[in-house]
């Protein structure tokens, strides 16, 4: 990752920079994103999608977290190049998925593009177990995944892509008070999950 970042930060996060950038803001807007809303970008990388989101949102309403300080620094350079520093986005390095860096704050929208696709089962369970810390009753979490066609979990050795049955995500969500639905309009190469808190029983 470090070597790829030094060579070309745009390629280090999967390439297709312009397509990915435009697609993420359009996806959020399709689910109702407005400038006054807050966004938590999980695995924000070098801000491929973040730049357009930051530009659209009101000042201070974008937060991004990533496990690579090198990729985040590349994102800060792109931010300066786009003259968007005045929007004061919050960018945090993290070595966990427990949201310690944003403790006590909830977000209207959460986004994880090409993140869960690289996470083993135990990490996804940790993520789901901690989502209550950053999600309110009306929050929407949009996450792309690879869905298994065999009915079981498997991964590719070389690229470390993980494939899961949809039912696995649904059941994992229910375990932690979340509803998990599929959006059939997702990217042809990845599937889109829409995750919300379960409605409180009356």
mmCIF file of N, CA, C and O in Angstrom, residues 31 37 107-110 135-141 195-197:
data_model
loop_
_atom_site.group_PDB
_atom_site.id
_atom_site.type_symbol
_atom_site.label_atom_id
_atom_site.label_comp_id
_atom_site.label_asym_id
_atom_site.label_seq_id
_atom_site.Cartn_x
_atom_site.Cartn_y
_atom_site.Cartn_z
ATOM 1 N N UNK A 31 -30.150 8.756 -1.518
ATOM 2 C CA UNK A 31 -30.731 8.391 -0.225
ATOM 3 C C UNK A 31 -31.077 9.609 0.621
ATOM 4 O O UNK A 31 -31.345 9.472 1.810
ATOM 5 N N UNK A 37 -26.592 17.802 6.428
ATOM 6 C CA UNK A 37 -26.377 16.499 7.041
ATOM 7 C C UNK A 37 -24.900 16.258 7.344
ATOM 8 O O UNK A 37 -24.022 16.927 6.801
ATOM 9 N N UNK A 107 -23.903 10.308 13.240
ATOM 10 C CA UNK A 107 -23.901 10.864 11.896
ATOM 11 C C UNK A 107 -25.194 10.504 11.171
ATOM 12 O O UNK A 107 -25.781 9.450 11.400
ATOM 13 N N UNK A 108 -25.604 11.393 10.276
ATOM 14 C CA UNK A 108 -26.813 11.132 9.494
ATOM 15 C C UNK A 108 -26.580 10.025 8.469
ATOM 16 O O UNK A 108 -27.461 9.193 8.232
ATOM 17 N N UNK A 109 -25.399 10.044 7.864
ATOM 18 C CA UNK A 109 -25.058 9.048 6.850
ATOM 19 C C UNK A 109 -23.670 8.490 7.130
ATOM 20 O O UNK A 109 -22.756 9.222 7.518
ATOM 21 N N UNK A 110 -23.546 7.184 6.922
ATOM 22 C CA UNK A 110 -22.253 6.515 6.979
ATOM 23 C C UNK A 110 -22.026 5.847 5.635
ATOM 24 O O UNK A 110 -22.974 5.370 4.994
ATOM 25 N N UNK A 135 -24.446 5.807 15.066
ATOM 26 C CA UNK A 135 -25.700 5.871 14.321
ATOM 27 C C UNK A 135 -26.841 6.309 15.220
ATOM 28 O O UNK A 135 -26.998 5.806 16.334
ATOM 29 N N UNK A 136 -27.641 7.252 14.714
ATOM 30 C CA UNK A 136 -28.858 7.636 15.398
ATOM 31 C C UNK A 136 -30.024 6.808 14.883
ATOM 32 O O UNK A 136 -29.864 5.935 14.021
ATOM 33 N N UNK A 137 -31.203 7.101 15.372
ATOM 34 C CA UNK A 137 -32.379 6.321 14.992
ATOM 35 C C UNK A 137 -32.706 6.435 13.505
ATOM 36 O O UNK A 137 -33.313 5.532 12.929
ATOM 37 N N UNK A 138 -32.302 7.534 12.865
ATOM 38 C CA UNK A 138 -32.632 7.745 11.449
ATOM 39 C C UNK A 138 -31.392 7.711 10.553
ATOM 40 O O UNK A 138 -31.465 8.060 9.377
ATOM 41 N N UNK A 139 -30.281 7.278 11.092
ATOM 42 C CA UNK A 139 -29.051 7.206 10.300
ATOM 43 C C UNK A 139 -29.154 6.123 9.227
ATOM 44 O O UNK A 139 -29.851 5.118 9.398
ATOM 45 N N UNK A 140 -28.421 6.331 8.135
ATOM 46 C CA UNK A 140 -28.361 5.367 7.040
ATOM 47 C C UNK A 140 -26.898 5.046 6.766
ATOM 48 O O UNK A 140 -26.082 5.955 6.573
ATOM 49 N N UNK A 141 -26.575 3.758 6.754
ATOM 50 C CA UNK A 141 -25.214 3.302 6.472
ATOM 51 C C UNK A 141 -25.236 2.570 5.138
ATOM 52 O O UNK A 141 -25.911 1.556 4.976
ATOM 53 N N UNK A 195 -28.032 -0.194 5.677
ATOM 54 C CA UNK A 195 -28.078 -0.631 7.071
ATOM 55 C C UNK A 195 -28.641 0.491 7.937
ATOM 56 O O UNK A 195 -28.204 1.645 7.847
ATOM 57 N N UNK A 196 -29.617 0.136 8.748
ATOM 58 C CA UNK A 196 -30.240 1.096 9.658
ATOM 59 C C UNK A 196 -30.417 0.451 11.026
ATOM 60 O O UNK A 196 -30.380 -0.775 11.153
ATOM 61 N N UNK A 197 -30.645 1.282 12.031
ATOM 62 C CA UNK A 197 -31.012 0.754 13.337
ATOM 63 C C UNK A 197 -32.420 0.184 13.272
ATOM 64 O O UNK A 197 -33.295 0.732 12.597
#
